[in-house]
mmCIF file of C-alpha atoms in Angstrom:
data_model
loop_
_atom_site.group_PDB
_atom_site.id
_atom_site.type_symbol
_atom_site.label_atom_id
_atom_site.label_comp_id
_atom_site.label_asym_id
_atom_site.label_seq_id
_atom_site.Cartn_x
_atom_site.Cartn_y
_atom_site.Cartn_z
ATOM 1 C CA UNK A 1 118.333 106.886 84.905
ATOM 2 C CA UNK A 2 119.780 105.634 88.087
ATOM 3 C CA UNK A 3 118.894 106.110 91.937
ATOM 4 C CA UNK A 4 121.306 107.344 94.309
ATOM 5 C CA UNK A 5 121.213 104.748 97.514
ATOM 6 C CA UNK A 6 121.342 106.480 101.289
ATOM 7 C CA UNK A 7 123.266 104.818 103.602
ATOM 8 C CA UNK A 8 120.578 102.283 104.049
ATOM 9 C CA UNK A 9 117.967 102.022 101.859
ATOM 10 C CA UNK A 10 115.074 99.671 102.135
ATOM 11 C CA UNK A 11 113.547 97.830 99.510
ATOM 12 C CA UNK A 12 109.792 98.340 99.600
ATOM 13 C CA UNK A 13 107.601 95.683 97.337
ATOM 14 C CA UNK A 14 103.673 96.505 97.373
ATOM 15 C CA UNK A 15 101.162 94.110 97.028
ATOM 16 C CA UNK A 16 103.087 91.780 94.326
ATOM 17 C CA UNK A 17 100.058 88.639 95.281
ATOM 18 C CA UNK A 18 98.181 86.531 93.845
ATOM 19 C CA UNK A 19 94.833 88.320 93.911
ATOM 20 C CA UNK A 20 96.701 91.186 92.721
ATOM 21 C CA UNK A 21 99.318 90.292 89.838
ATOM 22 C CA UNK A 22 96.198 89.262 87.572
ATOM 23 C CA UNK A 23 94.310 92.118 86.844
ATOM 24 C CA UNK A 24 94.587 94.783 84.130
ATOM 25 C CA UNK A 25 97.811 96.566 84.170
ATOM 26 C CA UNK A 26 99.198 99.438 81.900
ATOM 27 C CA UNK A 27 103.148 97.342 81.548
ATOM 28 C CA UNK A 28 103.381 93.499 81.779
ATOM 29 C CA UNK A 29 103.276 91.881 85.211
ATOM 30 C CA UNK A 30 105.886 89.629 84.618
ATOM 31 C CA UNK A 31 108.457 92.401 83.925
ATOM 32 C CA UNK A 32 107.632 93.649 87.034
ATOM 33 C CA UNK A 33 107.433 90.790 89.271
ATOM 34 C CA UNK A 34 110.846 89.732 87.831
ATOM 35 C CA UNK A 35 112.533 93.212 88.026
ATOM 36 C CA UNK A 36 110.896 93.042 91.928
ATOM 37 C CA UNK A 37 112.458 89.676 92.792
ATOM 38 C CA UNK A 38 115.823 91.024 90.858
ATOM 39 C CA UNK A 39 115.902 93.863 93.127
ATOM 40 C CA UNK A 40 115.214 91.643 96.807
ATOM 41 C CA UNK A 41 117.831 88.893 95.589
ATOM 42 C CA UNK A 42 120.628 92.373 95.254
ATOM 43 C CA UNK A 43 119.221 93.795 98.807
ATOM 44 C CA UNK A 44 119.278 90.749 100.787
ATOM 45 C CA UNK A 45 122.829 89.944 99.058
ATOM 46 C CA UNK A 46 124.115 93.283 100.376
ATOM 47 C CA UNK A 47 122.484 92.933 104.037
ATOM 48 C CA UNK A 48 119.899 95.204 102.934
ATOM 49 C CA UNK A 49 116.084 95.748 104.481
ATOM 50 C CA UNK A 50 113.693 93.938 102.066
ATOM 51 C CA UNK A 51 109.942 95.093 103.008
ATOM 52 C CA UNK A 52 107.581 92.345 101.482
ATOM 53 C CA UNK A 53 103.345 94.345 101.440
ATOM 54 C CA UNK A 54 100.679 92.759 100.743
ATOM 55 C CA UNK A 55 96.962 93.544 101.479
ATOM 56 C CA UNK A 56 94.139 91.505 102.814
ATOM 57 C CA UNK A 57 91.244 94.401 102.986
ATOM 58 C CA UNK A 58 89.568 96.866 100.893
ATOM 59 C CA UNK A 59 90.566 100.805 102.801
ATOM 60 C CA UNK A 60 87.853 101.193 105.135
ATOM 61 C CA UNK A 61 86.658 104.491 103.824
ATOM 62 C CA UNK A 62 83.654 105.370 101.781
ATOM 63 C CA UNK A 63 84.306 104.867 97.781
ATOM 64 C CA UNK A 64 82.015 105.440 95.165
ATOM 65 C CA UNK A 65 82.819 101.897 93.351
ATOM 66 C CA UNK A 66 81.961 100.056 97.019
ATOM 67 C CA UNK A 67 78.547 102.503 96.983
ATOM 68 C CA UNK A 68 77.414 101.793 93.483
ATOM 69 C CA UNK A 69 78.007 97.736 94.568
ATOM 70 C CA UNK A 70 76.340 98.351 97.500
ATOM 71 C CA UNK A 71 79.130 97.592 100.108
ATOM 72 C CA UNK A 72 80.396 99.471 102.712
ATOM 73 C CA UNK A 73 83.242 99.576 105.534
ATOM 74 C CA UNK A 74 86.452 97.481 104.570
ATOM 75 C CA UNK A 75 85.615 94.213 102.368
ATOM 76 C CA UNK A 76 88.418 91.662 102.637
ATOM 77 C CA UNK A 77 90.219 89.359 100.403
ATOM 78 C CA UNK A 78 90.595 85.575 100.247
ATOM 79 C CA UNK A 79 93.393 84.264 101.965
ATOM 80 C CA UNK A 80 95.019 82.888 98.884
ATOM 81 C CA UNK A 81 94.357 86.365 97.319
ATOM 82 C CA UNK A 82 96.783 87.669 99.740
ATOM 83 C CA UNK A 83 99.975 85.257 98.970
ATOM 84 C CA UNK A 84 102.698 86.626 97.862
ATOM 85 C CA UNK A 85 104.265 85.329 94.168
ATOM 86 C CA UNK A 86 106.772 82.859 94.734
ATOM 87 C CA UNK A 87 109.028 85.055 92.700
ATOM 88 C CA UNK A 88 110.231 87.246 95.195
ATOM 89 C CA UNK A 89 111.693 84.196 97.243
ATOM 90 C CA UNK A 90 110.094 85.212 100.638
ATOM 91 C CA UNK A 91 112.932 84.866 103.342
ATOM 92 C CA UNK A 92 112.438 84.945 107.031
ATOM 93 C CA UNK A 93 115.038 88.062 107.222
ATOM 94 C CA UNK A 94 112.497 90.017 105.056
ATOM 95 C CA UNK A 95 110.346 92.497 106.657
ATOM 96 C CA UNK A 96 106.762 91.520 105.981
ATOM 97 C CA UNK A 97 103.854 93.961 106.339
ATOM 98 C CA UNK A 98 100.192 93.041 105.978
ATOM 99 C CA UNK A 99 97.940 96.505 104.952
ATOM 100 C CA UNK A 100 94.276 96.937 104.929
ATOM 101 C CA UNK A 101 94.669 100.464 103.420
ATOM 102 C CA UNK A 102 96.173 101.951 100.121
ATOM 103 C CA UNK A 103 99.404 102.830 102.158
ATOM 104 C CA UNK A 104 102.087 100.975 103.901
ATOM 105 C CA UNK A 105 102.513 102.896 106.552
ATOM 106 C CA UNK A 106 99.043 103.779 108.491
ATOM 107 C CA UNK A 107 97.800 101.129 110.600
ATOM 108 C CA UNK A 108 101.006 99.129 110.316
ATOM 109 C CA UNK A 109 104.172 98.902 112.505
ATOM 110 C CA UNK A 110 106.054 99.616 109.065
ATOM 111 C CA UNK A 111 107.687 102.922 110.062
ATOM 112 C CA UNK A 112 108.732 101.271 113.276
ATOM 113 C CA UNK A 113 110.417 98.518 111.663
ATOM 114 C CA UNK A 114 111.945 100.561 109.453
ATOM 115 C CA UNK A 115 113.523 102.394 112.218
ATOM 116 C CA UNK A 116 114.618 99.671 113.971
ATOM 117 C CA UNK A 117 117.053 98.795 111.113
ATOM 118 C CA UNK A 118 118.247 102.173 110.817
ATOM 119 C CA UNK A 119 116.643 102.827 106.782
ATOM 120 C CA UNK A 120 116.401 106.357 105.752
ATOM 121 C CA UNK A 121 115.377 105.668 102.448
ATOM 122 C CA UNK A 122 112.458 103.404 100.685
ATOM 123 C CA UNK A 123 113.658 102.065 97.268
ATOM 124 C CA UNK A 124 109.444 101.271 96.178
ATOM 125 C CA UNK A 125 108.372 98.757 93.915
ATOM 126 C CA UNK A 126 104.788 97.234 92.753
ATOM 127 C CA UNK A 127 101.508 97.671 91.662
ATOM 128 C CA UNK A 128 99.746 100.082 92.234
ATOM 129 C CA UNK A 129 101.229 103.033 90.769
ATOM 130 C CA UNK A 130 98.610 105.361 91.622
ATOM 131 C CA UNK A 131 97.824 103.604 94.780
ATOM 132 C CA UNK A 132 99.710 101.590 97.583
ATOM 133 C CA UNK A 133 103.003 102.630 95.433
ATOM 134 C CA UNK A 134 101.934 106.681 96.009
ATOM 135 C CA UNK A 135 100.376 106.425 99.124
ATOM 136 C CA UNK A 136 103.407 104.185 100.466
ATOM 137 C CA UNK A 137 105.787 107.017 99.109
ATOM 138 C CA UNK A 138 103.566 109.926 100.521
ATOM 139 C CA UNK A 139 103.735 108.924 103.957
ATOM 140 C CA UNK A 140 107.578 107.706 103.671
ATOM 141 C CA UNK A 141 108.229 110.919 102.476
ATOM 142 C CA UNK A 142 105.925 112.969 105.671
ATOM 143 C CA UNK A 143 107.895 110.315 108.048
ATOM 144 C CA UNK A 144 111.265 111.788 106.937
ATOM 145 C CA UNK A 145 112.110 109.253 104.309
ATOM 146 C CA UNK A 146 114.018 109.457 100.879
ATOM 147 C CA UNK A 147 112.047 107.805 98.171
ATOM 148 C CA UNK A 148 113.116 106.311 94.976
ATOM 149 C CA UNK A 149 110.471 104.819 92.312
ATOM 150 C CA UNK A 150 111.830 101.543 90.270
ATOM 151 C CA UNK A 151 110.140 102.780 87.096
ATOM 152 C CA UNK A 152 110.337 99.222 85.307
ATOM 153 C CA UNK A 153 109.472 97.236 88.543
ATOM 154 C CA UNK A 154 106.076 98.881 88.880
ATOM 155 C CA UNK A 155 102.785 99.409 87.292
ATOM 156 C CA UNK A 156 99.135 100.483 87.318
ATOM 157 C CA UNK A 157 96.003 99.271 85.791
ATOM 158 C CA UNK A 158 96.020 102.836 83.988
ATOM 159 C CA UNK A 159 98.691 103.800 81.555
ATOM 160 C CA UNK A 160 98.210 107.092 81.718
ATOM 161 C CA UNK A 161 97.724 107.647 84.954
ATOM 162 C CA UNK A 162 100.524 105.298 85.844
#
Protein backbone atom coordinates (compact mmCIF):
# COMPACT_ATOMS: atom_id res chain seq x y z
CA UNK A 1 0.00 0.00 0.00
CA UNK A 2 1.33 3.40 -0.64
CA UNK A 3 0.48 7.04 0.72
CA UNK A 4 -0.38 9.75 -1.49
CA UNK A 5 1.96 12.96 -0.36
CA UNK A 6 0.08 16.66 -0.25
CA UNK A 7 1.96 19.30 -1.40
CA UNK A 8 3.88 19.35 1.78
CA UNK A 9 3.75 16.77 4.01
CA UNK A 10 5.46 16.61 7.33
CA UNK A 11 7.11 13.81 8.77
CA UNK A 12 5.86 13.27 12.31
CA UNK A 13 8.15 10.74 14.61
CA UNK A 14 6.57 10.10 18.24
CA UNK A 15 8.44 9.40 21.10
CA UNK A 16 11.25 7.11 19.29
CA UNK A 17 13.67 7.62 23.01
CA UNK A 18 15.45 5.94 25.03
CA UNK A 19 13.03 5.41 27.91
CA UNK A 20 10.66 4.48 25.33
CA UNK A 21 12.21 2.09 22.53
CA UNK A 22 12.73 -0.63 25.40
CA UNK A 23 9.60 -1.73 26.53
CA UNK A 24 7.20 -4.42 25.29
CA UNK A 25 6.09 -3.88 21.82
CA UNK A 26 3.68 -5.96 19.54
CA UNK A 27 6.53 -5.61 16.09
CA UNK A 28 10.32 -5.25 16.68
CA UNK A 29 11.70 -1.85 17.66
CA UNK A 30 14.45 -1.95 15.50
CA UNK A 31 12.28 -2.27 12.34
CA UNK A 32 10.72 0.63 13.37
CA UNK A 33 13.36 2.87 14.50
CA UNK A 34 15.15 2.04 11.19
CA UNK A 35 12.06 2.43 8.88
CA UNK A 36 11.69 6.01 11.11
CA UNK A 37 15.25 7.19 10.43
CA UNK A 38 14.70 5.81 6.60
CA UNK A 39 11.81 8.00 6.30
CA UNK A 40 13.64 11.56 7.99
CA UNK A 41 16.92 10.86 5.83
CA UNK A 42 14.08 10.91 2.37
CA UNK A 43 12.21 14.15 4.00
CA UNK A 44 15.10 16.18 4.88
CA UNK A 45 16.68 15.08 1.34
CA UNK A 46 13.60 16.52 -0.38
CA UNK A 47 13.41 19.87 1.84
CA UNK A 48 10.74 18.30 3.71
CA UNK A 49 9.37 19.18 7.52
CA UNK A 50 10.80 16.45 9.82
CA UNK A 51 8.88 16.73 13.36
CA UNK A 52 11.19 14.90 15.96
CA UNK A 53 8.40 14.11 19.64
CA UNK A 54 9.46 13.02 22.43
CA UNK A 55 7.92 13.11 25.98
CA UNK A 56 9.28 14.01 29.33
CA UNK A 57 5.87 13.63 31.57
CA UNK A 58 3.24 11.23 32.35
CA UNK A 59 -0.53 13.19 30.89
CA UNK A 60 -1.57 15.03 33.80
CA UNK A 61 -4.96 13.47 34.07
CA UNK A 62 -6.30 10.94 36.47
CA UNK A 63 -5.46 7.11 35.32
CA UNK A 64 -6.33 4.14 37.00
CA UNK A 65 -2.60 2.57 36.66
CA UNK A 66 -1.17 6.08 38.44
CA UNK A 67 -4.24 5.43 41.24
CA UNK A 68 -3.57 1.81 41.93
CA UNK A 69 0.46 3.07 42.35
CA UNK A 70 -0.64 5.67 44.30
CA UNK A 71 0.51 8.72 42.17
CA UNK A 72 -1.22 11.45 40.97
CA UNK A 73 -0.92 14.70 38.64
CA UNK A 74 1.82 14.33 35.82
CA UNK A 75 4.97 12.09 36.95
CA UNK A 76 8.01 12.88 34.80
CA UNK A 77 10.74 11.03 33.18
CA UNK A 78 14.53 11.02 33.56
CA UNK A 79 16.27 13.21 31.40
CA UNK A 80 18.11 10.47 29.62
CA UNK A 81 14.66 8.74 29.30
CA UNK A 82 13.73 11.50 27.08
CA UNK A 83 16.76 11.32 24.36
CA UNK A 84 16.02 10.65 21.28
CA UNK A 85 17.81 7.29 19.45
CA UNK A 86 20.69 8.32 17.62
CA UNK A 87 19.10 6.64 14.67
CA UNK A 88 17.05 9.25 13.45
CA UNK A 89 20.21 11.58 12.98
CA UNK A 90 18.71 14.64 14.86
CA UNK A 91 19.46 17.78 12.61
CA UNK A 92 19.08 21.34 13.65
CA UNK A 93 16.53 21.88 10.53
CA UNK A 94 14.24 19.28 12.25
CA UNK A 95 11.30 20.45 14.07
CA UNK A 96 11.58 19.22 17.63
CA UNK A 97 8.60 19.03 20.00
CA UNK A 98 8.80 18.09 23.67
CA UNK A 99 5.02 16.63 24.98
CA UNK A 100 3.87 15.99 28.42
CA UNK A 101 0.58 14.49 27.09
CA UNK A 102 -0.39 11.45 24.81
CA UNK A 103 -0.73 13.97 21.83
CA UNK A 104 1.52 16.18 19.89
CA UNK A 105 -0.42 18.82 19.51
CA UNK A 106 -2.08 20.14 22.98
CA UNK A 107 0.15 22.07 25.06
CA UNK A 108 2.76 22.36 22.32
CA UNK A 109 3.48 25.05 19.65
CA UNK A 110 3.35 21.95 17.15
CA UNK A 111 0.38 23.13 15.05
CA UNK A 112 2.02 26.51 14.89
CA UNK A 113 5.14 25.26 13.57
CA UNK A 114 3.56 23.29 11.33
CA UNK A 115 1.93 26.24 9.86
CA UNK A 116 4.71 28.21 9.63
CA UNK A 117 6.21 25.81 7.01
CA UNK A 118 3.16 25.64 5.12
CA UNK A 119 2.42 21.38 5.90
CA UNK A 120 -1.02 20.25 5.26
CA UNK A 121 -0.37 16.84 5.87
CA UNK A 122 1.37 14.67 8.87
CA UNK A 123 3.11 11.53 7.45
CA UNK A 124 3.11 9.77 11.51
CA UNK A 125 5.49 7.42 12.70
CA UNK A 126 6.34 5.72 16.29
CA UNK A 127 5.32 4.09 19.20
CA UNK A 128 2.58 4.31 20.50
CA UNK A 129 0.07 3.04 18.24
CA UNK A 130 -2.78 3.40 20.43
CA UNK A 131 -1.39 6.42 22.04
CA UNK A 132 0.80 9.54 21.07
CA UNK A 133 0.55 7.94 17.34
CA UNK A 134 -3.65 8.24 17.63
CA UNK A 135 -3.88 11.06 19.68
CA UNK A 136 -1.17 12.94 17.42
CA UNK A 137 -3.40 11.93 14.33
CA UNK A 138 -6.76 12.89 16.11
CA UNK A 139 -5.94 16.32 16.69
CA UNK A 140 -3.97 16.71 13.18
CA UNK A 141 -6.92 15.56 11.71
CA UNK A 142 -9.56 18.29 14.02
CA UNK A 143 -6.70 21.01 13.03
CA UNK A 144 -7.42 20.44 9.30
CA UNK A 145 -4.62 18.05 8.58
CA UNK A 146 -4.26 14.98 6.16
CA UNK A 147 -2.88 12.02 7.97
CA UNK A 148 -1.03 9.08 6.74
CA UNK A 149 0.06 6.05 9.18
CA UNK A 150 3.65 4.34 8.22
CA UNK A 151 2.28 0.90 9.10
CA UNK A 152 5.90 -0.75 9.35
CA UNK A 153 7.49 2.34 11.10
CA UNK A 154 5.19 2.07 14.10
CA UNK A 155 4.12 -0.05 16.92
CA UNK A 156 2.34 -0.65 20.24
CA UNK A 157 2.99 -2.65 23.27
CA UNK A 158 -0.39 -4.50 22.24
CA UNK A 159 -0.67 -6.48 19.08
CA UNK A 160 -4.00 -6.47 18.90
CA UNK A 161 -4.82 -3.38 19.77
CA UNK A 162 -2.01 -1.98 17.68
Amino acid sequence: MSIELEQIPALVVIDLQSGIVGQPAAHPIEQVIRNSAELAEAFRAKGLPVVLVNVDATAPGRTERNKALGRSGPQSLPAEATVLVPELNQQQSDITVTKRTFGAFLSTDLDAKLKGVGANQIVLTGVSTTSGVESTARSAYELGYHVAFVLDAMTDGNAEAH
